[in-house]
Coordinates of C-alpha atoms and ligand atoms in Angstrom, one line a residue:
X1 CA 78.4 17.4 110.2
X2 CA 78.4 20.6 111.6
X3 CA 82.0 20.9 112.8
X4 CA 83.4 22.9 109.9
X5 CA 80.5 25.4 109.9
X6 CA 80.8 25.6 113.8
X7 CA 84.8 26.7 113.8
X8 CA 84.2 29.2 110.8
X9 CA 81.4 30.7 112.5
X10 CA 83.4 31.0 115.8
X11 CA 86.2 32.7 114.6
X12 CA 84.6 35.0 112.7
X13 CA 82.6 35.6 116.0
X14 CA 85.6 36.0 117.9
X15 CA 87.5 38.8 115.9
X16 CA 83.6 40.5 116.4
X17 CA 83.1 40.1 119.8
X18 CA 86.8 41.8 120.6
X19 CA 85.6 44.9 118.4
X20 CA 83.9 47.4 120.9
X21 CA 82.5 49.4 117.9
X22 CA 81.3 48.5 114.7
X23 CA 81.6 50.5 111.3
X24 CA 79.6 49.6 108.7
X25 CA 82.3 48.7 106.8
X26 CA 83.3 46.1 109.8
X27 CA 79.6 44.7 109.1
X28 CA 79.9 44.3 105.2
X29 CA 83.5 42.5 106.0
X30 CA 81.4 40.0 108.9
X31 CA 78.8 39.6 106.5
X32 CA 81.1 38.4 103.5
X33 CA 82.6 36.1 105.9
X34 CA 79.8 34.4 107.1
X35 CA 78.4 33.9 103.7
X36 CA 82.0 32.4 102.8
X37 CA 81.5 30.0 105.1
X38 CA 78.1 29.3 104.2
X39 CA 79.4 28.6 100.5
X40 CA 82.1 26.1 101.7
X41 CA 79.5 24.5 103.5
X42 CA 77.3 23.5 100.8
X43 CA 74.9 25.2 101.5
X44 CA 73.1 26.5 98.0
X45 CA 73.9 29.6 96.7
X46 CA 70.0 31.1 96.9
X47 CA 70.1 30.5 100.3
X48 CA 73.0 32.1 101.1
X49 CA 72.1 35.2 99.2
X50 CA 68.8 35.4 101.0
X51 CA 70.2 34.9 104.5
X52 CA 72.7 37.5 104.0
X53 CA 69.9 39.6 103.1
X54 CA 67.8 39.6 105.4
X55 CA 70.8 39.2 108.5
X56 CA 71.5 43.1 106.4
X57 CA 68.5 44.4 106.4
X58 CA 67.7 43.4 110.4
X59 CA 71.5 44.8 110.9
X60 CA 70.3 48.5 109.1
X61 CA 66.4 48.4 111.2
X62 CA 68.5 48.1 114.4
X63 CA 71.2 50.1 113.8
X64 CA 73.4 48.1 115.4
X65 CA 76.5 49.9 114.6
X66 CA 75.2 52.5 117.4
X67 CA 74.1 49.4 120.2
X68 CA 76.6 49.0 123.2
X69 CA 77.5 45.3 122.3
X70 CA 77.1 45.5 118.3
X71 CA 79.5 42.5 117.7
X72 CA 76.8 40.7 120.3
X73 CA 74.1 42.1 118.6
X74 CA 74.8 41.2 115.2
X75 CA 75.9 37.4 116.8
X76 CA 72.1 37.6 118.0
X77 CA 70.7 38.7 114.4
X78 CA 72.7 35.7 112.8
X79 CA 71.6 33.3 115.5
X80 CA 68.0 34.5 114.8
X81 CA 68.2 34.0 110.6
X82 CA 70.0 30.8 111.3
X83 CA 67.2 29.3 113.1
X84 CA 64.3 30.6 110.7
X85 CA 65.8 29.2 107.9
X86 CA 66.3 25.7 109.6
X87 CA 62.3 26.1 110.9
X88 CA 60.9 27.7 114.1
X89 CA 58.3 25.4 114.0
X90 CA 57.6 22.3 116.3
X91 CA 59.1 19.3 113.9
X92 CA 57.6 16.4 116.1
X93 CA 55.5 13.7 113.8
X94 CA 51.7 13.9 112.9
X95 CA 50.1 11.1 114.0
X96 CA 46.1 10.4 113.1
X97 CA 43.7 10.5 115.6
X98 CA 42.8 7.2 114.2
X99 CA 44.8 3.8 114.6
X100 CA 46.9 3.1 112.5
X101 CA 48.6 5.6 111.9
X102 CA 51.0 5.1 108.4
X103 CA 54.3 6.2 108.0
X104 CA 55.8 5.8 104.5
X105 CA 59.8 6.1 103.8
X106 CA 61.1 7.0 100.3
X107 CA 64.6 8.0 98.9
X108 CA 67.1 5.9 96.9
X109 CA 69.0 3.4 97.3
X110 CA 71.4 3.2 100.0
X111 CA 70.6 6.5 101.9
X112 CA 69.8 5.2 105.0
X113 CA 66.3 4.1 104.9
X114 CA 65.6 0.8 106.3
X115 CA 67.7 1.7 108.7
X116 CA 66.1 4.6 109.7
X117 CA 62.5 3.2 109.5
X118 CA 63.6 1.2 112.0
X119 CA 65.5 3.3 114.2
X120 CA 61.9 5.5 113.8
X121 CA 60.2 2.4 114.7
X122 CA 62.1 1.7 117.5
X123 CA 62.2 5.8 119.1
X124 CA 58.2 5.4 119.3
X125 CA 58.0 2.1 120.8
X126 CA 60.1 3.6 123.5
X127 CA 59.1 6.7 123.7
X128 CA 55.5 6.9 122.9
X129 CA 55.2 3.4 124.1
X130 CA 53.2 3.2 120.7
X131 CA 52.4 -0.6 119.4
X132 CA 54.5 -0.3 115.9
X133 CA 54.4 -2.8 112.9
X134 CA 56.9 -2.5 109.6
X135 CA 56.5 -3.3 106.4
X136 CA 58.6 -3.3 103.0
X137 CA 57.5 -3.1 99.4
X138 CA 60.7 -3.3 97.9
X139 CA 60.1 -6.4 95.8
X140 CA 63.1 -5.5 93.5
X141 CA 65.6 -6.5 96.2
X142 CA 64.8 -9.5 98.8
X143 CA 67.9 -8.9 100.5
X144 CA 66.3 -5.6 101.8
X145 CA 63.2 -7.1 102.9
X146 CA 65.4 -9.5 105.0
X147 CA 67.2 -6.9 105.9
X148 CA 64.4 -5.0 107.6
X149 CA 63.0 -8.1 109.3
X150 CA 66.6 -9.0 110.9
X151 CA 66.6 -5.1 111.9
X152 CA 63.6 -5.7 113.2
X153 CA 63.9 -8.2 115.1
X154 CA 66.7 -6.7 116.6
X155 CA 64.7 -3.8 117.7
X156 CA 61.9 -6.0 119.1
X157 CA 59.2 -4.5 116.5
X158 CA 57.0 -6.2 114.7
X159 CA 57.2 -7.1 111.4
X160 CA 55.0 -7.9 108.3
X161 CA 56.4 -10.5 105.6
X162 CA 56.3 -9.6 102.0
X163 CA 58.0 -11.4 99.0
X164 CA 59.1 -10.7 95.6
X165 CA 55.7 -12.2 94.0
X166 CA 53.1 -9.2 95.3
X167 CA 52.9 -6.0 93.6
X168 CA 53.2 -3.0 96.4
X169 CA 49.9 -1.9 96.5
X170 CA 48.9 -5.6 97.4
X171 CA 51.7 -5.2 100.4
X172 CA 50.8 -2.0 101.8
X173 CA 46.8 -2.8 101.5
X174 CA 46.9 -6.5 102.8
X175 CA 49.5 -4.7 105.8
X176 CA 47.1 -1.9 106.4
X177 CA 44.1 -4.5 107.0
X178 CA 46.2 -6.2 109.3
X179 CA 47.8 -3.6 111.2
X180 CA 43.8 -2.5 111.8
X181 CA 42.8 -6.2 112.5
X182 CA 45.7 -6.2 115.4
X183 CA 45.2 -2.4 116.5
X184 CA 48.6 -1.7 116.2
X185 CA 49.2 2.1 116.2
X186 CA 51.5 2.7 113.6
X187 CA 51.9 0.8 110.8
X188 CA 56.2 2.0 109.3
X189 CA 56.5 1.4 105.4
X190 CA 60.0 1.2 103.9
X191 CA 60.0 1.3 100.3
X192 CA 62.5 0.7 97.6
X193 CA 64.9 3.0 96.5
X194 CA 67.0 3.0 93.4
X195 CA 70.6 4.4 93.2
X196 CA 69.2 7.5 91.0
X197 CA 66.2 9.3 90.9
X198 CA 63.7 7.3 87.8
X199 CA 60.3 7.9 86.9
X200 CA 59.5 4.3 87.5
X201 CA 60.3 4.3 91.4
X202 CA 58.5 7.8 91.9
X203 CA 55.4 6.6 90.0
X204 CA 55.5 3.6 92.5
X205 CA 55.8 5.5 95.9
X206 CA 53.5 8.1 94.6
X207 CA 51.1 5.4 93.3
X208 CA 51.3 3.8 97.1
X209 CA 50.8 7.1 98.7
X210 CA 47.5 7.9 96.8
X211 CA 46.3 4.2 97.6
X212 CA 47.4 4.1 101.4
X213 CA 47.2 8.2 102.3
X214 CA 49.8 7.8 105.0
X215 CA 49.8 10.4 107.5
X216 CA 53.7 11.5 107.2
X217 CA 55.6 10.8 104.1
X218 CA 59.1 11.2 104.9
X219 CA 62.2 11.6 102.1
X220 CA 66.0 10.2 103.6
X221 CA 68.8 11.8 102.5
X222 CA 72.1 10.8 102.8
X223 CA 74.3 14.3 103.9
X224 CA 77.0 12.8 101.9
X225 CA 75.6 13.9 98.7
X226 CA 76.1 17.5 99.0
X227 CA 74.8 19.5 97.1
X228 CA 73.1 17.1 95.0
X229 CA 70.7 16.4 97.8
X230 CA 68.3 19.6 96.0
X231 CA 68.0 17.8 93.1
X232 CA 67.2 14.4 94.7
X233 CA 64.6 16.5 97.0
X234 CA 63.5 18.5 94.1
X235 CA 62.6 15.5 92.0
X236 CA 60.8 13.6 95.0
X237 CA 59.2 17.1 96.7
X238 CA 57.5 18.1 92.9
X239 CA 55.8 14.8 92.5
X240 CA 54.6 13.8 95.6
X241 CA 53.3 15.0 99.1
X242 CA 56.1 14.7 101.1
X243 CA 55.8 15.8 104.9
X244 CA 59.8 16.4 106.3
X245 CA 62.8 14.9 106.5
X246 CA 65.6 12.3 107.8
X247 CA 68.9 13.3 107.1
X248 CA 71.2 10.5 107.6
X249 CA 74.7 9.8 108.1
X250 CA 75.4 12.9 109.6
X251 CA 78.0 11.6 111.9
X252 CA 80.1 11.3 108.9
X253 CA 82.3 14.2 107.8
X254 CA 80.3 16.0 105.7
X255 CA 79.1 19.5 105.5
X256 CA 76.1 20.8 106.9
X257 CA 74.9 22.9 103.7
X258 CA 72.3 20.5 102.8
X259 CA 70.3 20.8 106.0
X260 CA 69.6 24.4 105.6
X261 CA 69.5 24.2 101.8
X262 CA 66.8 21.4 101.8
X263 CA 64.4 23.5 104.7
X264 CA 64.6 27.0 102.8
X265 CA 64.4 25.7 99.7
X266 CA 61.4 23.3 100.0
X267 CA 59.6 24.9 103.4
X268 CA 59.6 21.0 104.4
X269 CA 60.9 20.6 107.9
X270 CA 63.9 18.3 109.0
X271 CA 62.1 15.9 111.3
X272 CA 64.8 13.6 112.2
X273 CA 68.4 13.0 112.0
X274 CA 70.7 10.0 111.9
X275 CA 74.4 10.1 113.1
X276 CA 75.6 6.5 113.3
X277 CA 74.7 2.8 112.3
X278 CA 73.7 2.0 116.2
X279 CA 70.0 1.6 116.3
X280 CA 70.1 4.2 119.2
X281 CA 72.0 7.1 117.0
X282 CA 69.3 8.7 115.4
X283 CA 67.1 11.6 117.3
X284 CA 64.5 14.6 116.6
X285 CA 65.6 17.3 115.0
X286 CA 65.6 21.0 116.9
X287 CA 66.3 23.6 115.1
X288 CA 67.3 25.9 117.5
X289 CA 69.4 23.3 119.1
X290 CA 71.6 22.9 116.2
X291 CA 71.8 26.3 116.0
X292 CA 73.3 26.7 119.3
X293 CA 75.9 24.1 118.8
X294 CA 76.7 26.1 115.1
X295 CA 77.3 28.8 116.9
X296 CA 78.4 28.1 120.4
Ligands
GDP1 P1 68.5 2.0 102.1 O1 69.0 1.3 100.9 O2 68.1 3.4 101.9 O3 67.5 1.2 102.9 O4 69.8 2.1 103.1 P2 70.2 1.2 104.4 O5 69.3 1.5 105.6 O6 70.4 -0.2 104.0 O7 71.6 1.9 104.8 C1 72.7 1.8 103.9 C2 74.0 1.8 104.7 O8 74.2 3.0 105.4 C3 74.0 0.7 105.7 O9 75.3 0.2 105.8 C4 73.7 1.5 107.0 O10 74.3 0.8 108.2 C5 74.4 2.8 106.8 N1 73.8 3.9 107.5 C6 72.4 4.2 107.6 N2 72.3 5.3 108.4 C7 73.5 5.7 108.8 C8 74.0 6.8 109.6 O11 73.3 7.6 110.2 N3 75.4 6.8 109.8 C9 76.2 5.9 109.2 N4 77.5 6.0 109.5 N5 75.8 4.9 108.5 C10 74.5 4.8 108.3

């Protein structure tokens, strides 16, 4: 995902580090680059503006032009803005102090989140050694409820049965009860998508978030939208409380424009991302790790 942006940036970084002075003029020339490759990345035109900006503005309060290493220096500065647009901050998950904690997954259709819920499911079994139970309220489409119990299963997690005949709220409350009854720790609900954004399937999610108050509520995008992930996040982010991120799919050839589109533009953080079908290929997101592998 972040291949293309990772050789742009390092050639651009190469012709800079072989400079042993830089003119202003070499600056303007960097800057245009980088925020070509920034464009043919996807990533949203605000956002580039804005982190050319401020990458100028840190370039003219250090005067880097006059520092022994400037082509280091401004490598540093870009490094620096790269990372506060993709979040400083610890992304880990908020858990309640009180058992269960809920988890609730939205997006549409075919983003990636069954999959993920379980993936999610199965990270803090492991990890956290955390006692997890799933649940799904998508009553439009028993093939994903199946779906998440056969996943599941696979993953060794418990799972809740629902059918086509409740209504979500039923679901979620009757799972909630249970998860409390069996003091399981985290109770994971996967809910149904559709393959555009409709009032009817944001009404429902919101509807169970205000009934169930889950502690994270987490939006899954597909990276292989592009630049139409804003308006997906835009439409879900304006209506209801949503806490981060999964991107998903990132092991496919896409750009990586969305990930520092969907952060600035939203101040949500990216909590997770996926990069393969494999249970196992999905992991926290860091920020400044990315970063580093961006730039080298
Ligand atoms: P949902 O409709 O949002 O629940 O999406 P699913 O979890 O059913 O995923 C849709 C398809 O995307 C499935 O074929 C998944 O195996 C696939 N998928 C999910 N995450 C990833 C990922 O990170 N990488 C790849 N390559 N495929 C993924």
């Amino acid at each position: 995902m972040f291949k293309n942006l990772t050789e742009r940036f390092s050639k651009i970084f190469n012709k800079l580090s072989n400079q042993g002075k830089l003119t202003e003029k070499n600056i303007k020339e960097t800057l245009r680059e980088v925020e070509q490759a920034l464009l043919e990345a996807d990533v949203a035109l605000s956002v580039v503006q804005n982190f050319t900006s401020s990458i100028s503005k840190s370039c003219i309060g250090k005067s880097i032009e006059k520092s022994f290493t400037p082509g280091q220096e401004l490598i540093k500065i870009v490094k620096q803005e790269l990372i506060e647009i993709l979040g400083k901050e610890n992304n880990h998950l908020n858990l309640s102090t009180q058992n269960p904690s809920v988890i609730m997954i939205v997006g549409l259709q075919g983003h990636g989140k069954t999959t993920s819920i379980v993936k999610l499911g199965k990270m803090l079994k492991n990890t956290k050694n955390k006692k997890i139970l799933l649940v799904s309220t998508d009553i439009y489409r028993p093939a994903a409820i199946k779906q998440l119990e056969v996943l599941s299963k696979k993953a060794k997690i418990d799972f809740y049965p629902s059918n086509i005949d409740q209504k979500p709220i039923q679901i979620v409350t009757k799972a909630l009860e249970f998860a409390a009854l069996k003091l399981y720790d985290i109770l994971l609900i996967d809910t149904a998508g559709r393959l555009h954004t409709d009032k009817y399937m944001i009404d429902e999610v919101t509807n169970i978030q205000k009934k169930i108050q889950p502690i994270e509520t987490l939006l899954v995008i597909d990276a292989m939208v592009g630049q139409d992930a804003i308006n997906i996040v835009n439409n879900f982010n304006t209506n209801m409380s949503i806490t981060g991120f999964i991107i998903t799919k990132t092991d496919s050839d896409t750009r990586a424009g969305i990930a520092l589109s969907m952060r600035f533009i939203t101040k949500k953080p990216i909590k997770f991302i996926s990069h393969g079908e494999s249970l196992n290929e999905f992991e926290i997101f860091h920020p400044n790790r990315i970063v580093n592998r961006i730039l080298g």
